[in-house]
Amino acid sequence: MKLTGSEIFAEVLIEQGVDVMFGYPGGSVLNLYDALYKYQDRITHILTAHEQGAAHAADGYARATGRTGVVLATSGPGATNLVTGIATAYMDSVPMVAFTGNVGTSLIGRDSFQEVYIAGITMPITKHNFVVRKVEELADVMRSAFRIAQSGRKGPVLVDIPKDVTSAVCEFNPRPRWTPPAPAVPDATALAQAAEMINAAKRPVIYFGGGVAASEAGEELRQLTQKAQIPATYTLMAAGVLGYGEELNLGLLGMHGCRTTNKAVDEADLVIAIGTRFSDRVALNPQTFARRASILQIDIDPSEVNKNVAVDKWVIGDVKTVLRALLPLVQPAEHPEWMELIRSWQAQDYRPRDDAYSLKPHQIIGSICEQAGPDAVYVTDVGQHQMWAAQYVRHVRPRSFITSGGLGTMGFGYGAAIGACTALAGSRRVIMLTGDGSFHMNLNECCTAVSYELPVITVIFNNQVLGMVRQWQTAFYGRRYSATDPHRKTDYPKLAEAFGAQGRRCTNLEEFRQAFAWALEQKGPVWIECVIDKDEKVLPMIPAGGTLDDIMMS
């Protein structure tokens, strides 16, 4: 059958299983939006306030579901407004396909109105990108984009479509939806060597990251920890893979991880790194990281091996597949002396103090967890509140903690929460945790939450400063607070009402408990402002480039 490029665009989206997408219209994509109008009974389009919000929403949708997030923007500023969202997804290996319109092929390279070379701009922050030059190429290019986004180490792909391609006509031949092939069988020799290392270890530790969540390998990881009685610690991207309170789950590792997790890695004789890349927020000093241990790395991406930290052995492959093959080779074991030593360290870990008369971050988060229940999905912006959330949220399920890890994108949260809430369609409650600095960057997306009646509960940790940067200025810059006190006078409850949402303000724990209970009963978006002291710190903290010897507990 003969279809226009715009109709082919919609048909391939449906073919690839897309039923929700995010975006913002403009001149170069008018034909595509006209086709989406015709297909609106099969593809739901969420109109955001800004293209960056749309990109973050597609990202949040993907993180919450494992499916590919889809975003659409027009040429020029519409396309460039996606860049931060694409880079965020790239750094955290999130499957996304971003479609951009462009000026007609005859106008490309002429500095035409709203023309940019978005393929060149996004080349370093995508797995691959395409410029479609002929309508006959469009369907197969789109299919390739979805395949690449979900293959191997997942990530974003961009497809740029000139306007004349969207109006041209050609023959369209439907195809079945792409499904990923079975993962490759891991190398038998590498598996045997890995098992030998694990079986010989006396003080083993598992250090796992977002690759475990991406491959849905949480149960296999749990089986490994239990069979060989290996304690485990995780990165920010893996929160929730092992449940809060599981005996062998030691907690967060790295700059703001607890002393015990960092000391366990430092004292281990074997570190098993699974689906993680030894980032500088975990391996703060690569030369001394796990200095007493042999390191075994399991990862789908061979480029990560020996990139940041030298390792002794490695197994390349999908984490779930590797762990399934490895488990029969691992002998049941116990490490009572090692675990006793770890428990003795845990007794000395940092403990924040409660306060009934002011708002403490750990108590706010504790109250949220008590009331929201184990099925809640937490989305954060970036800053102190993000680290408090990583430390104190009682994670119990994978894909329940959505945050910008690698890029550290302030303003990520509201868009991502909208994407997650759209994906979950009310089946789980979405709670967005933010600080006043991050929230000011993209709070305009509240209008999107209102328009689509998305019941996102936003908890604003308002210390009236840029808290994380100020914390560094306190510790390392002689308390010279340059440009970290913006003197903003925003009235959050009133602003929420101006958007059509609802808002409350709290100054103590009882006020917050009541406000959050009220928020859970509302059908639309709610903001809860929590006034906290500007000198609240994220502790413990190991300075960048430091070691466990440099840990700050107060």
Coordinates of C-alpha atoms in Angstrom, one line a residue:
M1 CA 0.0 0.0 0.0
K2 CA 1.1 3.5 -0.7
L3 CA 1.4 5.9 2.3
T4 CA 2.9 9.3 3.0
G5 CA 6.0 9.4 5.1
S6 CA 3.9 10.7 8.0
E7 CA 1.6 7.7 7.8
I8 CA 4.6 5.4 7.6
F9 CA 5.9 7.1 10.7
A10 CA 2.7 6.3 12.6
E11 CA 2.4 2.7 11.2
V12 CA 6.0 1.8 12.3
L13 CA 5.4 3.2 15.7
I14 CA 2.4 1.0 16.1
E15 CA 4.3 -1.9 14.6
Q16 CA 7.1 -1.5 17.2
G17 CA 4.6 -1.5 20.0
V18 CA 4.5 2.2 20.8
D19 CA 1.3 3.3 22.3
V20 CA 2.5 6.4 24.3
M21 CA 4.9 9.1 23.1
F22 CA 5.8 12.6 24.4
G23 CA 6.5 15.7 22.4
Y24 CA 5.9 19.3 21.2
P25 CA 4.7 20.3 17.7
G26 CA 6.3 22.8 15.3
G27 CA 6.5 23.6 11.7
S28 CA 8.8 20.8 10.5
V29 CA 6.7 18.1 12.2
L30 CA 3.3 19.4 11.2
N31 CA 2.8 16.5 8.8
L32 CA 3.8 14.0 11.5
Y33 CA 1.3 15.5 14.0
D34 CA -1.4 15.5 11.3
A35 CA -0.8 11.7 11.0
L36 CA -0.9 11.3 14.8
Y37 CA -4.3 13.0 14.8
K38 CA -5.5 10.3 12.5
Y39 CA -4.0 7.6 14.7
Q40 CA -4.9 9.1 18.1
D41 CA -7.0 6.0 19.0
R42 CA -3.9 3.9 18.9
I43 CA -1.1 6.3 19.9
T44 CA -1.5 8.6 22.9
H45 CA 0.6 11.7 22.6
I46 CA 1.5 13.6 25.8
L47 CA 2.1 17.3 25.1
T48 CA 4.6 18.7 27.6
A49 CA 5.4 22.3 28.4
H50 CA 8.9 22.1 27.0
E51 CA 10.8 19.7 24.8
Q52 CA 13.3 19.0 27.6
G53 CA 10.4 17.9 29.7
A54 CA 9.3 15.6 26.9
A55 CA 12.7 14.0 26.7
H56 CA 12.8 13.4 30.4
A57 CA 9.3 12.0 30.3
A58 CA 10.3 9.5 27.6
D59 CA 13.3 8.6 29.8
G60 CA 11.1 8.2 32.9
Y61 CA 8.7 6.1 30.9
A62 CA 11.5 3.8 29.8
R63 CA 13.0 3.5 33.3
A64 CA 9.7 2.6 34.9
T65 CA 8.8 -0.1 32.3
G66 CA 11.9 -1.3 30.5
R67 CA 10.2 -0.4 27.2
T68 CA 11.6 2.2 24.7
G69 CA 10.6 5.7 25.5
V70 CA 9.7 7.9 22.5
V71 CA 9.9 11.6 22.1
L72 CA 9.2 13.9 19.1
A73 CA 10.3 17.5 18.5
T74 CA 10.5 20.0 15.7
S75 CA 13.6 21.3 14.1
G76 CA 16.0 23.9 15.4
P77 CA 15.3 24.9 19.0
G78 CA 12.9 22.0 19.4
A79 CA 15.6 19.6 18.5
T80 CA 18.3 21.3 20.6
N81 CA 16.0 21.4 23.6
L82 CA 16.1 17.5 23.6
V83 CA 19.9 17.4 24.0
T84 CA 20.0 17.4 27.8
G85 CA 17.4 14.7 28.0
I86 CA 19.1 12.6 25.4
A87 CA 22.5 12.9 27.2
T88 CA 20.8 12.0 30.5
A89 CA 19.5 8.8 28.9
Y90 CA 22.8 8.0 27.3
M91 CA 24.8 8.3 30.5
D92 CA 22.4 5.9 32.3
S93 CA 21.9 3.5 29.3
V94 CA 18.2 4.1 29.0
P95 CA 16.4 2.9 25.8
M96 CA 14.9 5.9 24.0
V97 CA 14.2 6.9 20.4
A98 CA 14.1 10.7 19.7
F99 CA 12.5 11.8 16.5
T100 CA 13.2 15.3 15.2
G101 CA 11.9 17.2 12.2
N102 CA 14.1 19.2 10.0
V103 CA 13.7 21.6 7.1
G104 CA 13.2 20.2 3.7
T105 CA 16.2 18.5 2.0
S106 CA 16.6 21.3 -0.5
L107 CA 17.0 23.8 2.4
I108 CA 19.5 21.8 4.4
G109 CA 22.9 23.6 4.7
R110 CA 21.5 27.0 3.8
D111 CA 21.0 28.3 7.4
S112 CA 17.3 28.0 6.9
F113 CA 14.8 29.1 9.5
Q114 CA 15.0 26.7 12.5
E115 CA 17.6 24.6 10.9
V116 CA 20.4 22.9 12.9
Y117 CA 22.5 19.8 12.3
I118 CA 21.1 17.8 15.1
A119 CA 22.7 14.6 14.0
G120 CA 26.1 16.2 14.5
I121 CA 25.1 17.8 17.8
T122 CA 23.9 14.5 19.2
M123 CA 26.6 12.2 17.8
P124 CA 28.5 11.9 21.1
I125 CA 25.4 11.3 23.2
T126 CA 23.5 8.7 21.2
K127 CA 24.2 5.0 20.4
H128 CA 23.5 5.9 16.8
N129 CA 21.7 8.6 14.9
F130 CA 20.1 8.8 11.4
V131 CA 19.2 11.5 8.9
V132 CA 16.5 10.1 6.6
R133 CA 17.0 11.5 3.1
K134 CA 14.4 9.5 1.2
V135 CA 10.9 8.4 2.2
E136 CA 11.8 4.9 1.0
E137 CA 14.3 4.7 3.8
L138 CA 12.0 5.8 6.6
A139 CA 10.4 2.6 7.7
D140 CA 13.6 0.6 7.9
V141 CA 15.5 3.4 9.6
M142 CA 12.9 3.6 12.3
R143 CA 13.0 -0.2 12.8
S144 CA 16.8 0.0 13.1
A145 CA 16.4 2.8 15.7
F146 CA 14.2 0.7 18.0
R147 CA 16.5 -2.3 17.5
I148 CA 19.6 -0.4 18.4
A149 CA 18.0 1.3 21.4
Q150 CA 17.2 -2.1 23.0
S151 CA 20.2 -4.1 21.8
G152 CA 23.2 -4.9 24.0
R153 CA 23.9 -2.0 26.3
K154 CA 20.7 0.0 25.9
G155 CA 20.6 3.7 25.0
P156 CA 19.1 6.6 23.0
V157 CA 18.9 6.8 19.2
L158 CA 18.0 9.9 17.2
V159 CA 16.2 9.9 13.9
D160 CA 16.1 13.2 12.0
I161 CA 13.4 13.5 9.3
P162 CA 13.3 16.4 6.8
K163 CA 9.8 17.8 6.2
D164 CA 9.6 16.8 2.5
V165 CA 10.2 13.2 3.5
T166 CA 7.1 13.3 5.7
S167 CA 4.9 14.4 2.8
A168 CA 6.4 12.1 0.1
V169 CA 4.6 8.9 -0.9
C170 CA 6.0 5.4 -1.3
E171 CA 5.0 1.8 -0.9
F172 CA 4.8 0.6 2.6
N173 CA 5.3 -3.1 3.6
P174 CA 4.4 -3.9 7.2
R175 CA 6.7 -6.2 9.2
P176 CA 6.5 -8.0 12.5
R177 CA 7.7 -6.1 15.6
W178 CA 11.3 -6.6 16.3
T179 CA 12.1 -8.9 19.2
P180 CA 15.6 -9.2 20.7
P181 CA 17.4 -12.5 19.9
A182 CA 18.5 -14.8 22.7
P183 CA 21.6 -13.4 24.4
A184 CA 24.9 -15.0 23.4
V185 CA 26.1 -17.9 25.6
P186 CA 28.9 -16.6 27.8
D187 CA 32.4 -17.9 27.3
A188 CA 32.8 -21.2 29.2
T189 CA 36.4 -20.6 30.2
A190 CA 35.6 -17.2 31.6
L191 CA 32.7 -18.6 33.5
A192 CA 34.9 -21.4 35.0
Q193 CA 37.5 -18.8 36.0
A194 CA 34.9 -16.6 37.6
A195 CA 33.4 -19.5 39.6
E196 CA 36.9 -20.5 40.8
M197 CA 37.5 -16.9 42.1
I198 CA 34.2 -16.9 43.9
N199 CA 34.6 -20.3 45.4
A200 CA 38.1 -19.5 46.7
A201 CA 37.2 -16.1 48.3
K202 CA 37.2 -15.6 52.1
R203 CA 36.0 -12.0 52.1
P204 CA 33.9 -11.5 48.9
V205 CA 31.7 -8.5 48.1
I206 CA 29.3 -8.0 45.2
Y207 CA 29.2 -4.5 43.9
F208 CA 26.4 -4.1 41.4
G209 CA 24.9 -1.4 39.2
G210 CA 22.2 -0.4 36.7
G211 CA 23.1 -3.2 34.3
V212 CA 21.5 -5.6 36.8
A213 CA 18.2 -3.7 36.7
A214 CA 18.4 -3.3 32.9
S215 CA 18.7 -7.0 32.3
E216 CA 16.0 -7.8 34.9
A217 CA 18.5 -9.9 36.8
G218 CA 17.5 -9.1 40.3
E219 CA 16.4 -12.7 41.2
E220 CA 19.6 -14.2 39.8
L221 CA 21.7 -11.8 41.8
R222 CA 19.7 -12.6 44.9
Q223 CA 20.3 -16.3 44.3
L224 CA 24.1 -15.7 44.0
T225 CA 24.2 -13.7 47.2
Q226 CA 22.3 -16.4 49.1
K227 CA 24.0 -19.5 47.7
A228 CA 27.5 -18.2 48.5
Q229 CA 26.5 -15.9 51.4
I230 CA 28.1 -12.9 49.7
P231 CA 27.2 -9.4 51.0
A232 CA 26.3 -6.9 48.3
T233 CA 26.5 -3.2 47.8
Y234 CA 25.0 -1.1 45.0
T235 CA 25.3 2.1 43.0
L236 CA 22.7 4.8 42.7
M237 CA 21.3 3.2 39.4
A238 CA 20.6 -0.1 41.1
A239 CA 18.6 1.0 44.1
G240 CA 15.7 -1.5 44.7
V241 CA 17.2 -4.5 42.9
L242 CA 17.7 -6.0 46.4
G243 CA 15.1 -5.1 48.9
Y244 CA 15.6 -2.8 51.8
G245 CA 16.2 -5.0 54.9
E246 CA 17.5 -8.0 53.1
E247 CA 20.3 -9.4 55.3
L248 CA 23.0 -9.4 52.7
N249 CA 22.1 -6.0 51.2
L250 CA 24.7 -3.6 52.8
G251 CA 23.4 -0.5 51.1
L252 CA 24.7 2.3 48.9
L253 CA 28.4 2.5 47.9
G254 CA 30.6 5.4 47.1
M255 CA 30.8 9.1 47.9
H256 CA 27.6 9.2 50.0
G257 CA 27.4 5.5 50.8
C258 CA 27.8 4.3 54.4
R259 CA 31.1 3.6 56.0
T260 CA 30.4 -0.1 56.1
T261 CA 29.9 -0.5 52.4
N262 CA 33.0 1.4 51.5
K263 CA 35.1 -0.4 54.2
A264 CA 33.8 -3.8 53.0
V265 CA 35.1 -3.1 49.5
D266 CA 38.3 -1.8 50.9
E267 CA 38.8 -5.0 53.1
A268 CA 37.5 -7.6 50.6
D269 CA 39.7 -10.2 49.0
L270 CA 37.3 -10.4 46.0
V271 CA 35.0 -7.8 44.5
I272 CA 32.5 -9.0 42.0
A273 CA 31.5 -6.0 39.9
I274 CA 28.2 -6.8 38.1
G275 CA 26.6 -4.4 35.5
T276 CA 28.5 -1.4 36.7
R277 CA 31.2 0.9 35.3
F278 CA 33.4 2.0 38.3
S279 CA 32.3 5.6 38.0
D280 CA 34.2 8.3 39.8
R281 CA 31.3 8.6 42.3
V282 CA 32.0 5.0 43.4
A283 CA 35.7 4.4 42.6
L284 CA 36.6 7.8 43.9
N285 CA 40.3 7.0 43.7
P286 CA 40.8 4.3 41.0
Q287 CA 44.4 3.6 42.2
T288 CA 43.3 2.6 45.7
F289 CA 39.8 1.2 45.0
A290 CA 39.5 -2.4 46.3
R291 CA 43.2 -2.4 46.8
R292 CA 43.4 -5.6 48.7
A293 CA 41.0 -7.5 46.4
S294 CA 41.0 -9.4 43.1
I295 CA 38.3 -7.9 40.9
L296 CA 35.9 -9.9 38.7
Q297 CA 33.8 -7.9 36.3
I298 CA 30.6 -9.0 34.6
D299 CA 29.3 -6.6 32.0
I300 CA 27.5 -6.6 28.6
D301 CA 29.8 -3.9 27.3
P302 CA 33.5 -4.9 26.7
S303 CA 34.6 -1.3 26.5
E304 CA 33.9 -1.0 30.2
V305 CA 36.6 -3.6 31.1
N306 CA 39.7 -2.0 32.4
K307 CA 38.4 1.5 31.5
N308 CA 38.4 3.1 34.9
V309 CA 39.7 0.4 37.3
A310 CA 42.0 -2.5 36.3
V311 CA 40.3 -5.9 36.8
D312 CA 41.7 -9.4 37.1
K313 CA 39.1 -11.4 35.2
W314 CA 35.9 -10.6 33.3
V315 CA 32.9 -12.3 31.7
I316 CA 31.2 -10.4 28.9
G317 CA 27.5 -10.9 28.3
D318 CA 24.0 -10.1 29.4
V319 CA 24.0 -10.0 33.2
K320 CA 20.9 -12.3 33.6
T321 CA 22.4 -14.8 31.1
V322 CA 25.8 -14.8 32.8
L323 CA 24.5 -15.2 36.3
R324 CA 22.2 -18.1 35.2
A325 CA 25.2 -19.8 33.7
L326 CA 27.4 -19.0 36.7
L327 CA 25.1 -20.1 39.5
P328 CA 25.5 -23.9 39.0
L329 CA 29.3 -23.5 39.1
V330 CA 29.3 -21.6 42.4
Q331 CA 29.6 -23.7 45.5
P332 CA 27.4 -23.1 48.6
A333 CA 29.4 -21.3 51.2
E334 CA 29.3 -19.3 54.4
H335 CA 31.6 -16.6 55.6
P336 CA 30.7 -16.2 59.3
E337 CA 33.9 -14.3 60.3
W338 CA 33.6 -11.9 57.4
M339 CA 29.9 -11.2 58.1
E340 CA 30.6 -10.8 61.9
L341 CA 33.3 -8.2 61.0
I342 CA 30.8 -6.4 58.7
R343 CA 28.2 -6.3 61.4
S344 CA 30.7 -4.8 63.8
W345 CA 31.3 -2.0 61.3
Q346 CA 27.6 -1.4 60.8
A347 CA 27.3 -0.6 64.5
Q348 CA 29.6 2.4 63.9
D349 CA 27.8 3.8 60.8
Y350 CA 26.5 7.3 60.7
R351 CA 23.0 7.8 62.2
P352 CA 21.1 11.0 61.7
R353 CA 19.3 12.5 64.7
D354 CA 15.5 12.7 64.9
D355 CA 13.8 16.0 65.7
A356 CA 10.1 16.4 66.5
Y357 CA 10.1 20.2 66.1
S358 CA 11.8 20.8 62.8
L359 CA 12.0 18.9 59.5
K360 CA 14.8 16.4 59.1
P361 CA 15.4 14.9 55.6
H362 CA 15.6 11.3 56.9
Q363 CA 12.3 11.7 58.8
I364 CA 10.5 13.2 55.9
I365 CA 11.6 10.2 53.7
G366 CA 10.8 7.8 56.5
S367 CA 7.3 9.2 56.8
I368 CA 6.8 9.0 53.0
C369 CA 7.8 5.3 53.0
E370 CA 5.5 4.5 55.9
Q371 CA 2.5 6.0 54.2
A372 CA 3.1 5.3 50.5
G373 CA 3.8 1.6 51.0
P374 CA 6.2 -0.7 49.3
D375 CA 4.8 -0.3 45.7
A376 CA 5.5 3.4 45.4
V377 CA 7.8 4.7 42.7
Y378 CA 10.3 7.4 43.7
V379 CA 11.6 9.9 41.2
T380 CA 14.2 12.5 42.1
D381 CA 15.9 15.6 40.8
V382 CA 19.6 16.0 41.5
G383 CA 21.3 17.4 44.7
Q384 CA 21.2 16.8 48.4
H385 CA 17.6 15.5 48.3
Q386 CA 18.7 12.9 45.7
M387 CA 21.3 11.5 48.0
W388 CA 19.0 11.6 51.1
A389 CA 16.5 9.6 49.0
A390 CA 19.2 7.1 47.9
Q391 CA 20.2 6.6 51.6
Y392 CA 16.8 6.5 53.3
V393 CA 14.1 5.4 50.8
R394 CA 13.2 1.8 51.8
H395 CA 13.7 0.3 48.3
V396 CA 12.0 -3.0 47.8
R397 CA 11.4 -3.3 44.0
P398 CA 13.5 -2.8 40.8
R399 CA 12.5 0.2 38.7
S400 CA 11.1 1.9 41.8
F401 CA 13.9 4.6 42.0
I402 CA 14.2 6.8 39.0
T403 CA 17.0 9.3 39.0
S404 CA 19.7 10.9 36.8
G405 CA 22.9 9.2 37.8
G406 CA 25.7 9.7 35.2
L407 CA 24.8 13.2 34.0
G408 CA 23.4 14.5 37.3
T409 CA 20.7 16.5 35.5
M410 CA 19.0 19.1 37.7
G411 CA 15.4 19.5 36.4
F412 CA 15.1 15.8 35.4
G413 CA 12.6 14.9 38.0
Y414 CA 9.2 16.4 37.0
G415 CA 9.4 15.3 33.4
A416 CA 10.5 11.8 34.5
A417 CA 7.8 11.6 37.0
I418 CA 5.2 12.5 34.4
G419 CA 6.6 9.7 32.1
A420 CA 6.6 7.2 34.9
C421 CA 3.1 8.1 36.0
T422 CA 1.9 7.9 32.4
A423 CA 3.5 4.5 32.0
L424 CA 2.1 3.1 35.3
A425 CA -1.4 4.4 34.6
G426 CA -2.3 4.6 38.3
S427 CA -1.2 1.1 39.2
R428 CA 1.6 2.5 41.5
R429 CA 1.9 5.8 43.2
V430 CA 4.6 8.1 41.9
I431 CA 6.4 10.4 44.3
M432 CA 8.8 13.1 43.1
L433 CA 11.5 14.3 45.5
T434 CA 13.2 17.5 44.7
G435 CA 15.0 20.5 46.0
D436 CA 14.2 24.1 45.5
G437 CA 17.2 24.6 43.2
S438 CA 16.4 21.6 40.9
F439 CA 12.6 22.2 41.0
H440 CA 12.9 25.8 39.7
M441 CA 14.5 24.5 36.5
N442 CA 11.5 22.6 35.1
L443 CA 8.5 23.2 37.5
N444 CA 6.7 24.5 34.4
E445 CA 5.8 20.8 33.7
C446 CA 3.2 21.0 36.5
C447 CA 0.9 22.3 33.8
T448 CA 1.4 18.9 32.0
A449 CA 0.5 17.0 35.1
V450 CA -2.6 19.1 35.6
S451 CA -3.7 18.8 32.0
Y452 CA -3.5 15.0 32.1
E453 CA -4.7 14.6 35.7
L454 CA -1.5 12.8 36.8
P455 CA -1.5 12.3 40.6
V456 CA 2.3 13.0 41.1
I457 CA 3.1 14.0 44.6
T458 CA 6.0 16.4 44.7
V459 CA 7.9 16.8 47.9
I460 CA 10.1 19.9 47.8
F461 CA 13.1 20.0 50.2
N462 CA 13.3 23.8 50.5
N463 CA 16.5 25.0 52.2
Q464 CA 16.5 28.2 50.1
V465 CA 20.0 27.5 48.9
L466 CA 21.7 25.3 46.3
G467 CA 22.4 22.8 49.0
M468 CA 24.9 20.3 47.5
V469 CA 27.1 23.0 46.0
R470 CA 26.9 24.9 49.3
Q471 CA 27.9 21.8 51.2
W472 CA 31.0 21.6 49.0
Q473 CA 31.7 25.3 49.6
T474 CA 31.4 24.7 53.4
A475 CA 33.8 21.7 53.3
F476 CA 36.3 22.7 50.7
Y477 CA 36.0 26.5 49.9
G478 CA 36.3 28.1 53.4
R479 CA 32.5 28.8 53.6
R480 CA 32.7 31.2 50.7
Y481 CA 29.2 30.9 49.5
S482 CA 29.5 32.2 46.0
A483 CA 26.2 32.2 44.0
T484 CA 24.5 29.5 46.1
D485 CA 21.9 31.6 47.9
P486 CA 19.5 32.8 45.1
H487 CA 17.2 34.7 47.5
R488 CA 14.1 33.4 45.9
K489 CA 10.7 34.2 47.3
T490 CA 8.6 31.5 45.6
D491 CA 5.4 30.7 47.4
Y492 CA 5.0 27.0 46.4
P493 CA 1.4 26.4 47.5
K494 CA 0.2 29.5 45.7
L495 CA 2.2 28.7 42.6
A496 CA 0.8 25.1 42.6
E497 CA -2.7 26.6 42.7
A498 CA -1.9 29.0 39.9
F499 CA -1.0 25.9 37.8
G500 CA -4.2 24.2 38.8
A501 CA -2.6 21.8 41.3
Q502 CA -2.8 21.8 45.1
G503 CA -0.1 22.7 47.6
R504 CA 0.8 22.6 51.3
R505 CA 3.7 24.0 53.4
C506 CA 5.2 22.1 56.3
T507 CA 7.7 23.1 59.0
N508 CA 7.6 20.1 61.3
L509 CA 7.2 16.4 61.1
E510 CA 3.5 16.2 62.3
E511 CA 2.5 18.8 59.7
F512 CA 4.2 16.8 57.0
R513 CA 2.6 13.5 58.1
Q514 CA -0.8 15.1 57.8
A515 CA 0.0 16.8 54.5
F516 CA 1.2 13.6 52.9
A517 CA -1.8 11.7 54.1
W518 CA -4.0 14.3 52.5
A519 CA -1.9 14.2 49.3
L520 CA -2.4 10.5 48.9
E521 CA -6.2 11.1 48.7
Q522 CA -6.0 13.7 45.9
K523 CA -6.7 12.8 42.3
G524 CA -4.4 15.3 40.6
P525 CA -0.9 16.7 41.2
V526 CA 0.1 17.9 44.6
W527 CA 3.1 19.9 45.9
I528 CA 4.3 19.7 49.5
E529 CA 6.9 22.2 50.5
C530 CA 9.2 21.1 53.4
V531 CA 11.2 23.9 55.0
I532 CA 14.5 22.5 56.1
D533 CA 17.6 24.1 57.5
K534 CA 20.2 25.3 55.0
D535 CA 23.0 23.7 56.9
E536 CA 21.6 20.2 56.7
K537 CA 24.3 18.0 55.1
V538 CA 24.4 14.7 53.2
L539 CA 26.6 12.5 55.4
P540 CA 28.7 10.5 55.3
M541 CA 30.8 11.9 52.5
I542 CA 34.1 10.8 50.9
P543 CA 35.6 13.8 49.0
A544 CA 36.2 13.4 45.2
G545 CA 39.5 11.6 44.7
G546 CA 39.6 10.5 48.3
T547 CA 39.7 7.2 50.1
L548 CA 37.9 5.7 53.1
D549 CA 40.5 7.4 55.3
D550 CA 39.1 10.7 54.2
I551 CA 35.4 9.9 55.1
M552 CA 33.5 12.8 56.7
M553 CA 31.0 11.7 59.3
S554 CA 30.1 15.2 60.7

